Amino acid sequence: MTASVPREKQRVTAAEWIERAGAVQPRTEAFIDGRFVPAASGRTFPDIAGRDGSKIADVAEGGEEDVNRAVAAARASFDDRRWSDRSPADRKRVLLRLADRIREQRDELALLESLDVGKPIRDTLAVDVPSAAKTIQWYAETIDKLYGEVGPTGPDALSLVTREPIGVVAAIVPWNYPLIITAWKLGAALATGNSVVLKPASQSPLSALRLAELASEAGLPDGVLNVVPGPGAIIGNALARHPAVDKIAFTGSTEVGKSLLRAIGETDIKGVTLEMGGKSPQLVLADVGSIEAAASSIGWGIFYNSGQTCNAGSRLIVHRSIREELVERIAALGRDLAPAEPLDPATRLGAIVDERQLAKVLGYVELGRTEGARVVAGGERVREDTGGYYIPPTILDGVDNAWRVAREEIFGPVLTVTEFDDEDEGLRIANDSPFGLAAGLWTRDVKKAHRLARRLRAGTVWVNTFDASDITVPFGGFKQSGFGRDKGLAALDGYTQLKTTWLDLSDD
């Protein structure tokens, strides 16, 4: 007799995931002050699935009045200290319960994420949902392990340095990794006692709304977490200009980040962290150890998530002597990664998020041709008959670093290839970018690796690997990739302020 396999351990087939997708009934209203409510205007917008262009649901289209309601709820919850004054142990228990609830709802959250943004269900199940849960758990564990300081003031005075929450945080997150990046911001903000208004991207509102419900079930007080979906130009601007918002925590494009800075500068002074665009170089020296290993990491570093990753290694800067072999190996990997149905567990490359982003990516490929690049792989829309938005791994060879395709963020599975002859030239090309989010460096010379890693102007430098990470280390960029950090203990600095309390102990 064959033992039965627990349902959670069984492999769900593509047909079963597609059947579940047809029956999905997501939360679609704004979440304000502990309950779901329609937009004040009554308007909705269609949430479209990248996999086939179908409508998933009509979602509440928030506006300025909804922002005002959400900020008022967050302000009230912060001012009466219903969350920040809870004991560290109590806040820790709530966030640990939230992490558990995320894990319990893994299949539902993974399906919502895959439907919203077109990424393979195997990735949302194995990466996105577990990463979000781990992040919330990790920040929960920091709550009762952070200490203040006593200043060296001498016997007649006592100076205490303590961390205090910054207040009402407006977290604005993108559509490429909605759950993961939302967890980065919520974990640090809630662990330090803040109240939050979360603005998810219009392309990916569903997991954020469900997450708010799970947080409420875990015991987070009403008003501490509010979610307002809707157009970024309206909601983001309203949050940036709102006098009761104390902090903007933004991840997204450099253009939108600049617009938020302008709005803040015109109206207010508030805390800001920005994690913005990237055009990360993969600097491959002639003495690279294994071309095969480099090709695999570099290929996955740009093709994973259909290239819709802020730190994607989108610029290959390679020594002339190994360019041909390396490019061919990356192209071969790309040919094995044909885009397919995201809800098929065998699929490794899914869809572009929406039609607008697909048109942008294809426009850059055509621009590359016009500028003089050779398209050696991909470059055309595929699976058009599905109604979805798909483009295969694409390589533009012979690119001059001054061309737009080498300097502007494409945000698709498009790799540009630029040659160099000597180490200094390669380093100069790698650093010649308005962005500085991440970089890859490939050499078997450990001294050279240390020396060049220090000279690469990027927030993260990977040596002989790419996109390896952990919640324990900070993430953020230099130059137009922004300032401030997500992840790690460094993120807590962005959600707290230091207070000095001075006590006079003299007898006078």
Coordinates of N, CA and C in Angstrom, one line a residue, residues 161 176 202 321 340 346 381 387 439 443 467:
V161 N 21.4 58.1 24.9 CA 21.2 58.2 23.5 C 20.2 57.0 23.1
N176 N 8.2 44.9 -9.7 CA 9.0 43.7 -10.1 C 9.2 42.7 -9.0
S202 N 0.6 50.0 -9.4 CA -0.7 49.6 -9.9 C -0.7 48.3 -10.7
S321 N 39.8 39.4 -25.6 CA 40.4 38.0 -25.9 C 39.3 36.9 -25.6
A340 N 7.7 31.0 -21.2 CA 6.6 30.0 -21.2 C 5.6 30.4 -20.2
A346 N 7.4 24.1 -14.5 CA 8.6 23.8 -15.2 C 9.2 25.1 -15.8
R381 N 9.2 39.9 -30.1 CA 8.1 39.4 -29.2 C 7.8 37.9 -29.6
G387 N -1.8 36.2 -25.9 CA -2.3 37.5 -25.4 C -1.4 38.1 -24.3
A439 N 27.5 45.9 -9.2 CA 28.5 45.5 -10.2 C 29.0 44.1 -10.0
T443 N 37.5 37.7 -12.0 CA 38.9 37.5 -12.1 C 39.3 36.4 -11.1
D467 N 24.4 38.5 -7.8 CA 23.1 38.6 -7.1 C 23.0 37.6 -5.9

